């Protein structure tokens, strides 16, 4: 029973993603669940998000500048849509596992530079958010959900 419901749900999400933004299902790591979640985050009018930075901030993956004395850091913004953030996280980890040419090479390089796992994941999450934004914005027409 659970498998049938899961299969039906996956099929329905795939249909929704193919209807509204089929270009989102092309890149590695973006499945129907992540595509639909990110489309919902963009809303029925993706034109209201004027820049990539606005979508990145809406997803909660934009860095915040923080400094105290001589020390400065860039923690992530924990605001924004947490479901969109989780979708971007799934995309990054899928790419880490199944896309060795770019994402894993970046991970290896950053590990050798001494960055923490959390610091390493930030950049690919922002990259994935920018990629989704550009894929949806360049589509000729996106019918409302």
PDB file of C-alpha atoms in Angstrom:
ATOM      1  CA  UNK A   1       0.000   0.000   0.000  1.00  0.00           C
ATOM      2  CA  UNK A   2       2.756   2.434   0.961  1.00  0.00           C
ATOM      3  CA  UNK A   3       4.676   1.717  -2.236  1.00  0.00           C
ATOM      4  CA  UNK A   4       1.580   2.324  -4.364  1.00  0.00           C
ATOM      5  CA  UNK A   5       0.901   5.642  -2.660  1.00  0.00           C
ATOM      6  CA  UNK A   6       4.564   6.630  -3.004  1.00  0.00           C
ATOM      7  CA  UNK A   7       4.586   5.672  -6.687  1.00  0.00           C
ATOM      8  CA  UNK A   8       1.342   7.573  -7.311  1.00  0.00           C
ATOM      9  CA  UNK A   9       2.681  10.649  -5.510  1.00  0.00           C
ATOM     10  CA  UNK A  10       5.957  10.550  -7.436  1.00  0.00           C
ATOM     11  CA  UNK A  11       4.035  10.196 -10.708  1.00  0.00           C
ATOM     12  CA  UNK A  12       1.783  13.149  -9.832  1.00  0.00           C
ATOM     13  CA  UNK A  13       4.753  15.350  -8.858  1.00  0.00           C
ATOM     14  CA  UNK A  14       6.495  14.431 -12.115  1.00  0.00           C
ATOM     15  CA  UNK A  15       3.384  15.413 -14.085  1.00  0.00           C
ATOM     16  CA  UNK A  16       3.204  18.761 -12.276  1.00  0.00           C
ATOM     17  CA  UNK A  17       6.875  19.493 -12.834  1.00  0.00           C
ATOM     18  CA  UNK A  18       6.673  18.510 -16.513  1.00  0.00           C
ATOM     19  CA  UNK A  19       3.606  20.695 -17.009  1.00  0.00           C
ATOM     20  CA  UNK A  20       4.936  23.832 -15.332  1.00  0.00           C
ATOM     21  CA  UNK A  21       8.711  23.707 -15.813  1.00  0.00           C
ATOM     22  CA  UNK A  22       9.998  20.634 -17.671  1.00  0.00           C
ATOM     23  CA  UNK A  23      13.440  22.248 -17.944  1.00  0.00           C
ATOM     24  CA  UNK A  24      13.869  21.792 -14.169  1.00  0.00           C
ATOM     25  CA  UNK A  25      13.934  18.009 -14.509  1.00  0.00           C
ATOM     26  CA  UNK A  26      16.914  18.061 -16.896  1.00  0.00           C
ATOM     27  CA  UNK A  27      19.849  18.972 -14.575  1.00  0.00           C
ATOM     28  CA  UNK A  28      21.430  16.275 -12.431  1.00  0.00           C
ATOM     29  CA  UNK A  29      19.992  16.048  -8.925  1.00  0.00           C
ATOM     30  CA  UNK A  30      16.719  17.897  -9.435  1.00  0.00           C
ATOM     31  CA  UNK A  31      13.907  15.415  -9.001  1.00  0.00           C
ATOM     32  CA  UNK A  32      10.189  16.062  -9.225  1.00  0.00           C
ATOM     33  CA  UNK A  33       9.831  16.653  -5.481  1.00  0.00           C
ATOM     34  CA  UNK A  34      12.574  19.294  -5.408  1.00  0.00           C
ATOM     35  CA  UNK A  35      11.352  20.897  -8.636  1.00  0.00           C
ATOM     36  CA  UNK A  36       7.782  21.273  -7.369  1.00  0.00           C
ATOM     37  CA  UNK A  37       8.974  22.571  -3.985  1.00  0.00           C
ATOM     38  CA  UNK A  38      11.123  25.236  -5.642  1.00  0.00           C
ATOM     39  CA  UNK A  39       8.318  26.194  -8.040  1.00  0.00           C
ATOM     40  CA  UNK A  40       5.980  26.663  -5.077  1.00  0.00           C
ATOM     41  CA  UNK A  41       8.608  28.856  -3.429  1.00  0.00           C
ATOM     42  CA  UNK A  42       8.823  31.016  -6.555  1.00  0.00           C
ATOM     43  CA  UNK A  43       5.064  31.377  -6.563  1.00  0.00           C
ATOM     44  CA  UNK A  44       2.723  31.819  -9.481  1.00  0.00           C
ATOM     45  CA  UNK A  45       4.574  34.943 -10.641  1.00  0.00           C
ATOM     46  CA  UNK A  46       8.311  34.226 -10.926  1.00  0.00           C
ATOM     47  CA  UNK A  47       8.759  37.680 -12.498  1.00  0.00           C
ATOM     48  CA  UNK A  48       8.320  39.247  -9.044  1.00  0.00           C
ATOM     49  CA  UNK A  49      11.765  37.921  -8.147  1.00  0.00           C
ATOM     50  CA  UNK A  50      13.860  40.454 -10.023  1.00  0.00           C
ATOM     51  CA  UNK A  51      17.330  39.008  -9.382  1.00  0.00           C
ATOM     52  CA  UNK A  52      19.059  35.747  -8.564  1.00  0.00           C
ATOM     53  CA  UNK A  53      19.982  37.235  -5.195  1.00  0.00           C
ATOM     54  CA  UNK A  54      16.322  37.709  -4.274  1.00  0.00           C
ATOM     55  CA  UNK A  55      15.559  34.037  -4.971  1.00  0.00           C
ATOM     56  CA  UNK A  56      18.685  32.893  -3.121  1.00  0.00           C
ATOM     57  CA  UNK A  57      17.599  34.974  -0.111  1.00  0.00           C
ATOM     58  CA  UNK A  58      14.044  33.629  -0.378  1.00  0.00           C
ATOM     59  CA  UNK A  59      15.465  30.091  -0.192  1.00  0.00           C
ATOM     60  CA  UNK A  60      17.576  30.992   2.848  1.00  0.00           C
ATOM     61  CA  UNK A  61      20.979  30.238   1.326  1.00  0.00           C
ATOM     62  CA  UNK A  62      22.373  33.755   1.060  1.00  0.00           C
ATOM     63  CA  UNK A  63      25.370  34.512   3.276  1.00  0.00           C
ATOM     64  CA  UNK A  64      25.181  37.181   5.958  1.00  0.00           C
ATOM     65  CA  UNK A  65      28.212  39.310   6.725  1.00  0.00           C
ATOM     66  CA  UNK A  66      29.041  39.178  10.429  1.00  0.00           C
ATOM     67  CA  UNK A  67      32.021  40.783  12.070  1.00  0.00           C
ATOM     68  CA  UNK A  68      33.133  41.429  15.596  1.00  0.00           C
ATOM     69  CA  UNK A  69      36.429  43.169  16.046  1.00  0.00           C
ATOM     70  CA  UNK A  70      38.968  41.607  13.716  1.00  0.00           C
ATOM     71  CA  UNK A  71      36.987  38.444  13.210  1.00  0.00           C
ATOM     72  CA  UNK A  72      34.498  38.219  10.387  1.00  0.00           C
ATOM     73  CA  UNK A  73      32.442  35.307   9.171  1.00  0.00           C
ATOM     74  CA  UNK A  74      29.628  34.585   6.783  1.00  0.00           C
ATOM     75  CA  UNK A  75      26.990  32.436   8.439  1.00  0.00           C
ATOM     76  CA  UNK A  76      24.000  31.377   6.374  1.00  0.00           C
ATOM     77  CA  UNK A  77      20.735  33.215   6.628  1.00  0.00           C
ATOM     78  CA  UNK A  78      18.422  30.898   8.551  1.00  0.00           C
ATOM     79  CA  UNK A  79      15.398  32.816   7.336  1.00  0.00           C
ATOM     80  CA  UNK A  80      13.622  32.070   4.127  1.00  0.00           C
ATOM     81  CA  UNK A  81      11.639  29.074   3.022  1.00  0.00           C
ATOM     82  CA  UNK A  82      12.991  26.046   4.881  1.00  0.00           C
ATOM     83  CA  UNK A  83      11.367  23.583   2.472  1.00  0.00           C
ATOM     84  CA  UNK A  84      13.130  25.263  -0.461  1.00  0.00           C
ATOM     85  CA  UNK A  85      16.357  25.137   1.507  1.00  0.00           C
ATOM     86  CA  UNK A  86      15.855  21.422   2.131  1.00  0.00           C
ATOM     87  CA  UNK A  87      15.195  20.881  -1.596  1.00  0.00           C
ATOM     88  CA  UNK A  88      18.468  22.639  -2.466  1.00  0.00           C
ATOM     89  CA  UNK A  89      20.237  20.519   0.150  1.00  0.00           C
ATOM     90  CA  UNK A  90      18.870  17.335  -1.487  1.00  0.00           C
ATOM     91  CA  UNK A  91      20.025  18.568  -4.897  1.00  0.00           C
ATOM     92  CA  UNK A  92      23.561  19.198  -3.627  1.00  0.00           C
ATOM     93  CA  UNK A  93      23.875  15.832  -1.903  1.00  0.00           C
ATOM     94  CA  UNK A  94      22.496  14.015  -4.940  1.00  0.00           C
ATOM     95  CA  UNK A  95      25.094  15.773  -7.071  1.00  0.00           C
ATOM     96  CA  UNK A  96      27.824  14.897  -4.600  1.00  0.00           C
ATOM     97  CA  UNK A  97      26.893  11.263  -4.892  1.00  0.00           C
ATOM     98  CA  UNK A  98      26.138  10.949  -8.608  1.00  0.00           C
ATOM     99  CA  UNK A  99      27.977  13.785 -10.397  1.00  0.00           C
ATOM    100  CA  UNK A 100      31.690  13.214  -9.785  1.00  0.00           C
ATOM    101  CA  UNK A 101      33.090  15.573 -12.399  1.00  0.00           C
ATOM    102  CA  UNK A 102      32.233  18.917 -10.838  1.00  0.00           C
ATOM    103  CA  UNK A 103      30.589  18.755  -7.424  1.00  0.00           C
ATOM    104  CA  UNK A 104      32.795  16.039  -5.969  1.00  0.00           C
ATOM    105  CA  UNK A 105      35.908  17.734  -7.346  1.00  0.00           C
ATOM    106  CA  UNK A 106      34.844  20.966  -5.632  1.00  0.00           C
ATOM    107  CA  UNK A 107      34.213  19.056  -2.394  1.00  0.00           C
ATOM    108  CA  UNK A 108      37.672  17.431  -2.522  1.00  0.00           C
ATOM    109  CA  UNK A 109      39.402  20.756  -3.254  1.00  0.00           C
ATOM    110  CA  UNK A 110      37.590  22.548  -0.448  1.00  0.00           C
ATOM    111  CA  UNK A 111      38.338  19.747   2.007  1.00  0.00           C
ATOM    112  CA  UNK A 112      42.040  20.060   1.214  1.00  0.00           C
ATOM    113  CA  UNK A 113      41.786  23.817   1.816  1.00  0.00           C
ATOM    114  CA  UNK A 114      40.598  23.064   5.351  1.00  0.00           C
ATOM    115  CA  UNK A 115      36.971  24.131   5.016  1.00  0.00           C
ATOM    116  CA  UNK A 116      34.307  22.440   7.103  1.00  0.00           C
ATOM    117  CA  UNK A 117      31.551  20.356   5.545  1.00  0.00           C
ATOM    118  CA  UNK A 118      28.996  23.078   6.258  1.00  0.00           C
ATOM    119  CA  UNK A 119      31.158  25.738   4.589  1.00  0.00           C
ATOM    120  CA  UNK A 120      31.668  23.487   1.578  1.00  0.00           C
ATOM    121  CA  UNK A 121      27.937  22.864   1.053  1.00  0.00           C
ATOM    122  CA  UNK A 122      27.050  26.585   1.051  1.00  0.00           C
ATOM    123  CA  UNK A 123      28.477  27.378  -2.371  1.00  0.00           C
ATOM    124  CA  UNK A 124      26.831  24.496  -4.286  1.00  0.00           C
ATOM    125  CA  UNK A 125      23.492  25.329  -2.629  1.00  0.00           C
ATOM    126  CA  UNK A 126      23.733  28.923  -3.866  1.00  0.00           C
ATOM    127  CA  UNK A 127      24.801  27.642  -7.289  1.00  0.00           C
ATOM    128  CA  UNK A 128      21.794  25.289  -7.431  1.00  0.00           C
ATOM    129  CA  UNK A 129      19.440  28.128  -6.421  1.00  0.00           C
ATOM    130  CA  UNK A 130      20.863  30.382  -9.144  1.00  0.00           C
ATOM    131  CA  UNK A 131      20.562  27.544 -11.664  1.00  0.00           C
ATOM    132  CA  UNK A 132      16.892  26.937 -10.778  1.00  0.00           C
ATOM    133  CA  UNK A 133      16.145  30.670 -10.931  1.00  0.00           C
ATOM    134  CA  UNK A 134      17.663  30.992 -14.402  1.00  0.00           C
ATOM    135  CA  UNK A 135      15.941  27.863 -15.704  1.00  0.00           C
ATOM    136  CA  UNK A 136      12.515  29.079 -14.607  1.00  0.00           C
ATOM    137  CA  UNK A 137      13.023  32.713 -15.650  1.00  0.00           C
ATOM    138  CA  UNK A 138      14.265  31.840 -19.140  1.00  0.00           C
ATOM    139  CA  UNK A 139      11.251  29.630 -19.825  1.00  0.00           C
ATOM    140  CA  UNK A 140       8.923  31.358 -22.248  1.00  0.00           C
ATOM    141  CA  UNK A 141       5.754  30.827 -20.232  1.00  0.00           C
ATOM    142  CA  UNK A 142       5.157  29.208 -16.885  1.00  0.00           C
ATOM    143  CA  UNK A 143       1.479  28.377 -16.319  1.00  0.00           C
ATOM    144  CA  UNK A 144       0.311  29.076 -12.752  1.00  0.00           C
ATOM    145  CA  UNK A 145       0.186  26.172 -10.307  1.00  0.00           C
TER     146      UNK A 145
END
